[in-house]
Amino acid sequence: MKKICIVFQTILVLGVFFSSCNLSYKAQKDDNVDVEDELVYCHEQIKRSLQMIKKDSCLLPRSINTLSDQWNMIDVYDWTSGFWPGILWYDYENTRDEVIKHEAERYTNCLIELLNPKHRGDHDLGFQFFCSFVNAYRITENPYYKQIALAGADKLASFFNPKVGTILSWAHIDKSMGWPHNTIMDNMMNLDLLFWAAKNGGNPDYYRIAESHARVTMENQFRPDYTNYHVAIYDTIDGSFIKGVTNQGYNNESCWSRGQAWAIYGFTMVYRETRNKEYLRFVEKLTEAYLKRLSDDYVPYWDFDAPSVPERPKDVSAAAVCASALLELSFLEDNQSLAAHYWTVAERTLASLSSEKYKCGNQKPAFLLHATGNLPAGYEIDASINYADYYYIEALYRYKKMKGLQLAKKN
Ligand code: GLY
């Protein structure tokens, strides 16, 4: 606790200093996000969405196209199916509104179908079970949710390839794409489910699997400038790294901004779980590479290296993922000036996302505008997307709790 307090004291002092560094951000009326107002906004948008979507169905809202105000709905097999229940859990945690809890429980239970052996699944089981069942268990402490989340972790761990040392991310395209064992950067996020399972009554070996995945990814999937390849291809016979390519970025050598945000969030989590300083030093480098390329309103273009003509869409999801990660990293950091820097960047990112430019307001029932899902494949470009909203509400709630700690220290 003492260490946390020292870090936060320093954050307050150095926040001012860092405000003039690196990025020429035009401050909003106040860089201290009015977190209560923003969480009320999220709650109101959720209630609007619940009114609009079909009741008693297991279809879940995924995205809203640029010119629409209607949710595109998906079934539980979609990779994003955990985010809507996760949004509801965060909102319930903040408001204690029993109507929201009821909906969170109902949508969470829909995802049990993912355990059906007829559904093969892939690395996205991590997003799906962590955002829904692990949040449900964390908030309610109901052992039923824990039991289902542990079964989800078993299914995710079954994709681990000991020869390579990582999880096979996309089992469905291993042969068709000539990608015998592929590991995508997004997969870093899903180690959270394995670390959680290892310390919550699941197979303790999942800690080793998660750590192995992180280490092999760290050693192979980054360029010398600490940007990453979206997809790493490995040899299934000898386990060696063959090449790095992209699926959702501009090209194989470009830095897809959400991929970099997934890496920052993922390696922050790996440091949280292992306390191995090698990962902390590594995530500092990843963050530096991201911040060096960032636009002056803290919301990146969809790919840092995409040409500016025609106009590049932005991606609020990368910004929201990164803001949430940097709040946690500021808490874990042993270098106090960096801790202050990360806190300031996260705060400014949230202030920017909470401005008129990025919020849906009355236009649409989602939280945020201007997310980009998969530009090369031509969908969800400059849209509202559930995972942008999930990491936005997670970051707001983290910020609120951490601010509370700061205030408790001052009083
Ligand atoms: N995990 C897929 C994506 O980030 O678009």
CSV table of C-alpha atoms and ligand atoms in Angstrom, one decimal:
chain,number,residue,atom,x,y,z
A,1,MET,CA,0.0,0.0,0.0
A,2,LYS,CA,2.9,2.3,0.9
A,3,LYS,CA,4.4,1.8,-2.6
A,4,ILE,CA,1.1,2.5,-4.3
A,5,CYS,CA,0.7,5.8,-2.3
A,6,ILE,CA,4.2,6.9,-3.2
A,7,VAL,CA,3.5,6.2,-6.9
A,8,PHE,CA,0.3,8.2,-6.8
A,9,GLN,CA,1.9,11.1,-4.9
A,10,THR,CA,4.5,11.3,-7.6
A,11,ILE,CA,1.8,11.0,-10.3
A,12,LEU,CA,0.2,14.1,-9.0
A,13,VAL,CA,3.4,16.1,-9.0
A,14,LEU,CA,4.8,14.8,-12.3
A,15,GLY,CA,1.6,14.9,-14.2
A,16,VAL,CA,2.0,18.6,-14.7
A,17,PHE,CA,5.6,18.2,-15.9
A,18,PHE,CA,4.6,15.5,-18.4
A,19,SER,CA,1.7,17.6,-19.7
A,20,SER,CA,4.2,19.4,-21.9
A,21,CYS,CA,6.0,16.3,-23.2
A,22,ASN,CA,5.7,14.4,-26.4
A,23,LEU,CA,2.2,15.2,-27.6
A,24,SER,CA,0.8,18.6,-28.4
A,25,TYR,CA,-2.7,17.7,-27.1
A,26,LYS,CA,-5.2,20.6,-26.9
A,27,ALA,CA,-6.6,20.2,-23.5
A,28,GLN,CA,-10.3,19.7,-23.1
A,29,LYS,CA,-12.0,22.0,-20.6
A,30,ASP,CA,-10.5,19.7,-18.0
A,31,ASP,CA,-8.2,16.8,-18.4
A,32,ASN,CA,-9.5,15.3,-15.2
A,33,VAL,CA,-12.3,13.3,-16.8
A,34,ASP,CA,-15.6,13.8,-15.1
A,35,VAL,CA,-15.8,10.1,-14.5
A,36,GLU,CA,-19.2,10.0,-12.7
A,37,ASP,CA,-20.8,11.9,-15.6
A,38,GLU,CA,-19.2,9.6,-18.2
A,39,LEU,CA,-20.4,6.5,-16.3
A,40,VAL,CA,-23.9,7.9,-16.1
A,41,TYR,CA,-23.7,8.5,-19.9
A,42,CYS,CA,-22.7,4.8,-20.4
A,43,HIS,CA,-25.6,3.7,-18.1
A,44,GLU,CA,-28.1,5.7,-20.2
A,45,GLN,CA,-26.7,4.4,-23.5
A,46,ILE,CA,-27.0,0.8,-22.2
A,47,LYS,CA,-30.6,1.4,-21.2
A,48,ARG,CA,-31.3,2.8,-24.7
A,49,SER,CA,-29.7,-0.3,-26.2
A,50,LEU,CA,-31.7,-2.7,-24.0
A,51,GLN,CA,-34.8,-1.0,-25.2
A,52,MET,CA,-33.9,-1.3,-28.8
A,53,ILE,CA,-32.6,-4.9,-29.0
A,54,LYS,CA,-34.9,-7.9,-28.9
A,55,LYS,CA,-35.7,-9.2,-25.5
A,56,ASP,CA,-35.2,-12.8,-24.4
A,57,SER,CA,-32.9,-13.6,-27.2
A,58,CYS,CA,-29.2,-14.7,-27.2
A,59,LEU,CA,-28.3,-12.3,-30.0
A,60,LEU,CA,-25.9,-9.7,-28.8
A,61,PRO,CA,-25.1,-6.2,-30.1
A,62,ARG,CA,-21.7,-6.0,-31.9
A,63,SER,CA,-21.5,-2.8,-34.0
A,64,ILE,CA,-23.3,0.1,-35.6
A,65,ASN,CA,-22.4,1.2,-39.1
A,66,THR,CA,-21.3,4.8,-39.7
A,67,LEU,CA,-24.6,5.9,-41.1
A,68,SER,CA,-26.9,3.8,-39.0
A,69,ASP,CA,-28.3,4.0,-35.5
A,70,GLN,CA,-29.2,0.3,-35.2
A,71,TRP,CA,-27.0,-2.4,-33.7
A,72,ASN,CA,-25.8,-5.2,-35.9
A,73,MET,CA,-26.5,-8.3,-33.8
A,74,ILE,CA,-24.4,-11.5,-33.5
A,75,ASP,CA,-24.7,-14.9,-32.0
A,76,VAL,CA,-22.6,-16.3,-29.2
A,77,TYR,CA,-20.1,-17.9,-31.6
A,78,ASP,CA,-18.9,-14.5,-32.7
A,79,TRP,CA,-15.5,-13.5,-31.2
A,80,THR,CA,-17.0,-10.4,-29.7
A,81,SER,CA,-19.8,-12.1,-27.8
A,82,GLY,CA,-18.3,-11.6,-24.3
A,83,PHE,CA,-18.1,-7.8,-24.6
A,84,TRP,CA,-21.8,-7.0,-24.2
A,85,PRO,CA,-22.2,-9.1,-21.0
A,86,GLY,CA,-18.9,-7.6,-19.8
A,87,ILE,CA,-20.2,-4.0,-20.4
A,88,LEU,CA,-23.4,-4.9,-18.4
A,89,TRP,CA,-21.3,-6.3,-15.6
A,90,TYR,CA,-19.1,-3.2,-15.3
A,91,ASP,CA,-22.3,-1.0,-15.4
A,92,TYR,CA,-23.9,-3.2,-12.7
A,93,GLU,CA,-20.7,-3.0,-10.6
A,94,ASN,CA,-20.9,0.8,-10.8
A,95,THR,CA,-24.6,1.4,-10.4
A,96,ARG,CA,-25.9,-1.7,-8.6
A,97,ASP,CA,-29.0,-1.5,-10.8
A,98,GLU,CA,-30.8,-4.8,-10.5
A,99,VAL,CA,-32.3,-4.6,-13.9
A,100,ILE,CA,-28.8,-4.4,-15.4
A,101,LYS,CA,-27.7,-7.3,-13.2
A,102,HIS,CA,-30.6,-9.4,-14.5
A,103,GLU,CA,-29.6,-8.7,-18.2
A,104,ALA,CA,-25.9,-9.3,-17.4
A,105,GLU,CA,-26.8,-12.7,-15.9
A,106,ARG,CA,-29.0,-13.6,-18.8
A,107,TYR,CA,-26.5,-12.7,-21.6
A,108,THR,CA,-23.6,-14.3,-19.7
A,109,ASN,CA,-25.5,-17.6,-19.5
A,110,CYS,CA,-26.1,-17.5,-23.2
A,111,LEU,CA,-22.3,-18.1,-23.7
A,112,ILE,CA,-22.4,-21.5,-22.0
A,113,GLU,CA,-23.1,-22.8,-25.5
A,114,LEU,CA,-19.4,-22.2,-26.3
A,115,LEU,CA,-18.6,-25.2,-24.2
A,116,ASN,CA,-20.5,-27.5,-26.5
A,117,PRO,CA,-17.9,-29.9,-28.0
A,118,LYS,CA,-19.5,-29.4,-31.4
A,119,HIS,CA,-18.1,-25.8,-31.2
A,120,ARG,CA,-14.3,-26.0,-31.8
A,121,GLY,CA,-13.6,-22.4,-30.8
A,122,ASP,CA,-10.2,-20.7,-30.9
A,123,HIS,CA,-8.1,-18.2,-28.9
A,124,ASP,CA,-11.2,-15.9,-28.7
A,125,LEU,CA,-12.6,-18.2,-26.0
A,126,GLY,CA,-10.4,-16.0,-23.7
A,127,PHE,CA,-12.2,-12.8,-24.6
A,128,GLN,CA,-15.5,-14.6,-24.5
A,129,PHE,CA,-15.2,-16.3,-21.1
A,130,PHE,CA,-13.1,-13.6,-19.3
A,131,CYS,CA,-15.3,-10.6,-20.1
A,132,SER,CA,-18.5,-12.5,-19.2
A,133,PHE,CA,-18.0,-15.2,-16.7
A,134,VAL,CA,-14.8,-14.0,-14.9
A,135,ASN,CA,-16.4,-10.5,-14.5
A,136,ALA,CA,-19.6,-12.2,-13.3
A,137,TYR,CA,-17.6,-14.2,-10.7
A,138,ARG,CA,-15.5,-11.3,-9.6
A,139,ILE,CA,-18.6,-9.2,-8.9
A,140,THR,CA,-21.0,-11.7,-7.5
A,141,GLU,CA,-18.6,-14.4,-6.1
A,142,ASN,CA,-21.1,-17.0,-7.3
A,143,PRO,CA,-19.1,-20.2,-7.7
A,144,TYR,CA,-21.3,-21.3,-10.6
A,145,TYR,CA,-19.7,-18.6,-12.8
A,146,LYS,CA,-16.2,-19.7,-11.7
A,147,GLN,CA,-16.9,-23.3,-12.7
A,148,ILE,CA,-18.0,-22.2,-16.2
A,149,ALA,CA,-15.0,-19.9,-16.6
A,150,LEU,CA,-12.7,-22.7,-15.6
A,151,ALA,CA,-14.2,-24.9,-18.2
A,152,GLY,CA,-13.7,-22.1,-20.7
A,153,ALA,CA,-10.0,-22.0,-19.7
A,154,ASP,CA,-9.6,-25.7,-20.2
A,155,LYS,CA,-11.0,-25.3,-23.8
A,156,LEU,CA,-8.6,-22.4,-24.5
A,157,ALA,CA,-5.6,-24.2,-23.1
A,158,SER,CA,-6.3,-27.1,-25.5
A,159,PHE,CA,-5.0,-24.9,-28.3
A,160,PHE,CA,-1.5,-24.7,-26.7
A,161,ASN,CA,1.2,-26.2,-28.9
A,162,PRO,CA,4.2,-27.3,-26.6
A,163,LYS,CA,6.5,-27.6,-29.6
A,164,VAL,CA,6.0,-23.9,-30.4
A,165,GLY,CA,5.3,-22.7,-26.9
A,166,THR,CA,2.2,-20.6,-27.9
A,167,ILE,CA,-1.5,-21.0,-28.4
A,168,LEU,CA,-2.8,-21.7,-31.9
A,169,SER,CA,-4.9,-18.6,-32.4
A,170,TRP,CA,-6.9,-19.4,-35.5
A,171,ALA,CA,-7.5,-23.1,-35.8
A,172,HIS,CA,-9.9,-22.7,-38.7
A,173,ILE,CA,-7.3,-21.2,-41.0
A,174,ASP,CA,-4.2,-23.0,-40.1
A,175,LYS,CA,-4.0,-25.0,-43.3
A,176,SER,CA,-6.1,-23.0,-45.8
A,177,MET,CA,-3.8,-19.9,-45.4
A,178,GLY,CA,-0.6,-21.8,-45.3
A,179,TRP,CA,-0.3,-20.7,-41.6
A,180,PRO,CA,0.3,-24.1,-39.9
A,181,HIS,CA,0.7,-22.6,-36.5
A,182,ASN,CA,-0.4,-19.0,-36.3
A,183,THR,CA,-0.3,-16.8,-33.2
A,184,ILE,CA,-1.9,-13.3,-33.4
A,185,MET,CA,-1.1,-10.4,-31.1
A,186,ASP,CA,-4.7,-10.2,-29.9
A,187,ASN,CA,-4.1,-13.6,-28.3
A,188,MET,CA,-2.0,-11.9,-25.6
A,189,MET,CA,-5.3,-10.6,-24.1
A,190,ASN,CA,-6.6,-14.1,-23.6
A,191,LEU,CA,-3.7,-15.1,-21.3
A,192,ASP,CA,-5.8,-13.4,-18.6
A,193,LEU,CA,-8.2,-16.3,-18.5
A,194,LEU,CA,-5.3,-18.8,-18.1
A,195,PHE,CA,-3.6,-16.8,-15.4
A,196,TRP,CA,-6.9,-16.4,-13.6
A,197,ALA,CA,-7.8,-20.1,-13.9
A,198,ALA,CA,-4.3,-21.2,-12.5
A,199,LYS,CA,-4.9,-19.3,-9.3
A,200,ASN,CA,-8.7,-20.0,-8.9
A,201,GLY,CA,-8.8,-23.7,-8.7
A,202,GLY,CA,-8.1,-24.6,-12.3
A,203,ASN,CA,-5.1,-26.5,-13.7
A,204,PRO,CA,-2.0,-24.7,-12.1
A,205,ASP,CA,0.0,-25.5,-15.3
A,206,TYR,CA,-2.0,-22.8,-17.1
A,207,TYR,CA,0.4,-20.3,-15.5
A,208,ARG,CA,3.3,-22.0,-17.3
A,209,ILE,CA,1.3,-22.1,-20.6
A,210,ALA,CA,0.4,-18.4,-20.4
A,211,GLU,CA,4.0,-17.4,-19.5
A,212,SER,CA,5.4,-19.5,-22.3
A,213,HIS,CA,3.1,-17.9,-24.8
A,214,ALA,CA,4.1,-14.4,-23.6
A,215,ARG,CA,7.9,-15.3,-23.8
A,216,VAL,CA,7.8,-16.8,-27.2
A,217,THR,CA,5.7,-13.9,-28.5
A,218,MET,CA,8.1,-11.4,-27.0
A,219,GLU,CA,11.0,-13.1,-28.6
A,220,ASN,CA,9.6,-13.4,-32.1
A,221,GLN,CA,6.7,-11.2,-32.9
A,222,PHE,CA,8.3,-7.7,-32.5
A,223,ARG,CA,10.5,-5.7,-34.7
A,224,PRO,CA,13.6,-4.0,-33.5
A,225,ASP,CA,11.6,-0.8,-33.0
A,226,TYR,CA,9.2,-2.6,-30.7
A,227,THR,CA,6.2,-2.5,-33.1
A,228,ASN,CA,4.6,-5.9,-33.7
A,229,TYR,CA,3.6,-8.3,-36.4
A,230,HIS,CA,-0.1,-9.0,-36.2
A,231,VAL,CA,0.4,-12.6,-37.0
A,232,ALA,CA,3.4,-14.9,-36.3
A,233,ILE,CA,3.7,-18.1,-38.3
A,234,TYR,CA,5.6,-21.0,-36.7
A,235,ASP,CA,6.8,-24.3,-38.0
A,236,THR,CA,4.8,-27.2,-36.5
A,237,ILE,CA,7.7,-29.7,-36.8
A,238,ASP,CA,10.5,-27.8,-35.0
A,239,GLY,CA,8.5,-25.0,-33.5
A,240,SER,CA,10.7,-22.2,-35.1
A,241,PHE,CA,9.4,-18.8,-36.1
A,242,ILE,CA,8.9,-18.7,-39.9
A,243,LYS,CA,7.7,-15.1,-40.5
A,244,GLY,CA,5.5,-12.2,-39.4
A,245,VAL,CA,2.6,-11.1,-41.5
A,246,THR,CA,-0.6,-9.1,-41.1
A,247,ASN,CA,-4.3,-9.9,-41.3
A,248,GLN,CA,-5.8,-6.6,-40.2
A,249,GLY,CA,-3.1,-4.1,-40.7
A,250,TYR,CA,-2.1,-2.0,-43.7
A,251,ASN,CA,0.8,-4.3,-44.7
A,252,ASN,CA,3.1,-6.9,-43.3
A,253,GLU,CA,5.6,-4.3,-42.0
A,254,SER,CA,3.1,-1.7,-40.7
A,255,CYS,CA,2.0,-1.2,-37.2
A,256,TRP,CA,-1.7,-1.9,-36.8
A,257,SER,CA,-2.6,0.3,-33.9
A,258,ARG,CA,-5.0,-2.1,-32.1
A,259,GLY,CA,-2.4,-4.8,-32.3
A,260,GLN,CA,0.1,-2.5,-30.5
A,261,ALA,CA,-2.6,-1.7,-27.9
A,262,TRP,CA,-3.4,-5.4,-27.4
A,263,ALA,CA,0.4,-6.0,-26.8
A,264,ILE,CA,0.6,-3.1,-24.3
A,265,TYR,CA,-2.5,-4.4,-22.4
A,266,GLY,CA,-1.3,-8.1,-22.7
A,267,PHE,CA,2.3,-7.5,-21.4
A,268,THR,CA,1.1,-5.3,-18.6
A,269,MET,CA,-1.1,-8.2,-17.5
A,270,VAL,CA,1.8,-10.6,-17.9
A,271,TYR,CA,3.9,-8.4,-15.6
A,272,ARG,CA,1.1,-8.1,-13.1
A,273,GLU,CA,0.9,-11.9,-12.9
A,274,THR,CA,4.6,-12.8,-13.0
A,275,ARG,CA,6.3,-9.8,-11.5
A,276,ASN,CA,9.2,-10.5,-13.8
A,277,LYS,CA,10.8,-7.2,-14.5
A,278,GLU,CA,11.8,-8.3,-18.0
A,279,TYR,CA,8.2,-7.9,-19.0
A,280,LEU,CA,7.9,-4.5,-17.3
A,281,ARG,CA,10.9,-3.2,-19.2
A,282,PHE,CA,9.5,-4.7,-22.4
A,283,VAL,CA,6.0,-3.1,-22.0
A,284,GLU,CA,7.7,0.2,-21.4
A,285,LYS,CA,9.3,-0.1,-24.9
A,286,LEU,CA,6.0,-1.1,-26.5
A,287,THR,CA,4.3,1.9,-25.0
A,288,GLU,CA,7.0,4.2,-26.1
A,289,ALA,CA,6.7,2.9,-29.7
A,290,TYR,CA,2.9,3.5,-29.5
A,291,LEU,CA,3.1,7.0,-28.0
A,292,LYS,CA,5.7,8.1,-30.5
A,293,ARG,CA,3.3,7.4,-33.3
A,294,LEU,CA,0.1,8.8,-31.6
A,295,SER,CA,-2.0,11.6,-33.0
A,296,ASP,CA,-2.3,14.7,-30.9
A,297,ASP,CA,-5.8,13.9,-29.7
A,298,TYR,CA,-4.6,10.6,-28.2
A,299,VAL,CA,-6.7,8.5,-30.6
A,300,PRO,CA,-4.6,6.7,-33.2
A,301,TYR,CA,-5.3,6.1,-36.9
A,302,TRP,CA,-6.4,2.5,-37.5
A,303,ASP,CA,-2.8,1.7,-38.6
A,304,PHE,CA,0.1,4.0,-37.7
A,305,ASP,CA,1.7,3.4,-41.2
A,306,ALA,CA,-1.4,3.7,-43.4
A,307,PRO,CA,-1.1,6.5,-46.0
A,308,SER,CA,-2.9,9.7,-45.1
A,309,VAL,CA,-4.6,9.9,-48.5
A,310,PRO,CA,-7.4,8.9,-48.8
A,311,GLU,CA,-8.2,10.0,-45.3
A,312,ARG,CA,-7.4,7.4,-42.7
A,313,PRO,CA,-10.1,6.4,-40.3
A,314,LYS,CA,-9.2,6.4,-36.6
A,315,ASP,CA,-9.7,3.6,-34.1
A,316,VAL,CA,-11.1,4.5,-30.7
A,317,SER,CA,-10.9,0.8,-29.7
A,318,ALA,CA,-7.1,1.0,-29.7
A,319,ALA,CA,-7.3,4.2,-27.6
A,320,ALA,CA,-9.7,2.6,-25.1
A,321,VAL,CA,-7.6,-0.6,-24.8
A,322,CYS,CA,-4.4,1.4,-24.3
A,323,ALA,CA,-6.0,3.8,-21.8
A,324,SER,CA,-7.2,0.9,-19.6
A,325,ALA,CA,-3.8,-0.8,-19.9
A,326,LEU,CA,-1.9,2.4,-19.0
A,327,LEU,CA,-4.0,3.0,-15.9
A,328,GLU,CA,-2.9,-0.5,-14.7
A,329,LEU,CA,0.7,0.0,-15.8
A,330,SER,CA,0.9,3.3,-13.9
A,331,PHE,CA,-0.1,1.4,-10.8
A,332,LEU,CA,2.5,-1.4,-11.4
A,333,GLU,CA,5.4,0.8,-12.6
A,334,ASP,CA,8.5,1.0,-10.4
A,335,ASN,CA,9.8,4.0,-12.2
A,336,GLN,CA,7.8,6.9,-10.7
A,337,SER,CA,8.3,9.3,-13.5
A,338,LEU,CA,7.0,6.8,-16.0
A,339,ALA,CA,4.1,5.9,-13.7
A,340,ALA,CA,3.1,9.6,-13.8
A,341,HIS,CA,3.5,9.8,-17.5
A,342,TYR,CA,1.3,6.7,-18.1
A,343,TRP,CA,-1.3,8.1,-15.8
A,344,THR,CA,-1.4,11.4,-17.6
A,345,VAL,CA,-1.6,9.8,-21.0
A,346,ALA,CA,-4.5,7.5,-19.9
A,347,GLU,CA,-6.3,10.5,-18.4
A,348,ARG,CA,-5.9,12.5,-21.5
A,349,THR,CA,-7.0,9.6,-23.7
A,350,LEU,CA,-10.2,9.3,-21.6
A,351,ALA,CA,-10.8,13.0,-21.8
A,352,SER,CA,-10.4,12.9,-25.6
A,353,LEU,CA,-12.7,9.8,-25.9
A,354,SER,CA,-15.2,11.6,-23.7
A,355,SER,CA,-15.4,14.6,-25.9
A,356,GLU,CA,-18.2,15.4,-28.4
A,357,LYS,CA,-15.9,14.3,-31.2
A,358,TYR,CA,-15.8,10.7,-30.1
A,359,LYS,CA,-19.0,10.1,-28.1
A,360,CYS,CA,-22.2,8.9,-29.8
A,361,GLY,CA,-24.5,11.0,-27.7
A,362,ASN,CA,-28.0,11.0,-29.1
A,363,GLN,CA,-26.9,9.8,-32.5
A,364,LYS,CA,-26.6,6.1,-31.6
A,365,PRO,CA,-27.0,3.9,-28.5
A,366,ALA,CA,-23.4,2.8,-28.3
A,367,PHE,CA,-20.8,4.8,-26.2
A,368,LEU,CA,-18.2,5.7,-28.9
A,369,LEU,CA,-18.0,6.6,-32.6
A,370,HIS,CA,-15.0,6.1,-34.9
A,371,ALA,CA,-13.8,2.6,-34.2
A,372,THR,CA,-12.2,0.6,-37.1
A,373,GLY,CA,-12.7,-3.2,-37.0
A,374,ASN,CA,-11.2,-4.7,-40.1
A,375,LEU,CA,-10.3,-2.2,-42.8
A,376,PRO,CA,-8.6,-4.5,-45.3
A,377,ALA,CA,-11.6,-6.8,-45.2
A,378,GLY,CA,-13.9,-3.7,-45.7
A,379,TYR,CA,-16.1,-3.9,-42.6
A,380,GLU,CA,-16.7,-1.9,-39.5
A,381,ILE,CA,-14.8,1.1,-40.8
A,382,ASP,CA,-15.4,4.2,-38.7
A,383,ALA,CA,-18.1,2.4,-36.8
A,384,SER,CA,-19.2,1.9,-33.2
A,385,ILE,CA,-18.0,-1.4,-31.9
A,386,ASN,CA,-18.7,-3.3,-28.7
A,387,TYR,CA,-15.1,-3.9,-27.8
A,388,ALA,CA,-14.3,-0.2,-28.0
A,389,ASP,CA,-17.2,0.4,-25.6
A,390,TYR,CA,-16.0,-2.5,-23.3
A,391,TYR,CA,-12.5,-1.1,-22.8
A,392,TYR,CA,-13.9,2.4,-22.5
A,393,ILE,CA,-16.2,1.5,-19.6
A,394,GLU,CA,-13.4,-0.7,-18.0
A,395,ALA,CA,-11.0,2.2,-18.2
A,396,LEU,CA,-13.5,4.7,-16.8
A,397,TYR,CA,-14.3,2.3,-13.9
A,398,ARG,CA,-10.6,1.7,-13.2
A,399,TYR,CA,-10.0,5.4,-13.3
A,400,LYS,CA,-12.7,6.0,-10.8
A,401,LYS,CA,-11.4,3.4,-8.4
A,402,MET,CA,-7.8,4.6,-8.7
A,403,LYS,CA,-8.9,8.3,-8.3
A,404,GLY,CA,-10.6,7.1,-5.1
A,405,LEU,CA,-7.3,5.7,-3.9
A,406,GLN,CA,-5.6,9.0,-4.6
A,407,LEU,CA,-8.3,10.9,-2.7
A,408,ALA,CA,-8.2,8.5,0.3
A,409,LYS,CA,-4.5,9.2,0.5
A,410,LYS,CA,-5.0,13.0,0.5
A,411,ASN,CA,-7.6,13.0,3.2
B,1,GLY,N1,-9.3,-9.8,-32.3
B,1,GLY,C1,-9.7,-9.2,-33.5
B,1,GLY,C2,-9.5,-7.8,-33.6
B,1,GLY,O1,-8.9,-7.1,-32.8
B,1,GLY,O2,-10.1,-7.2,-34.5
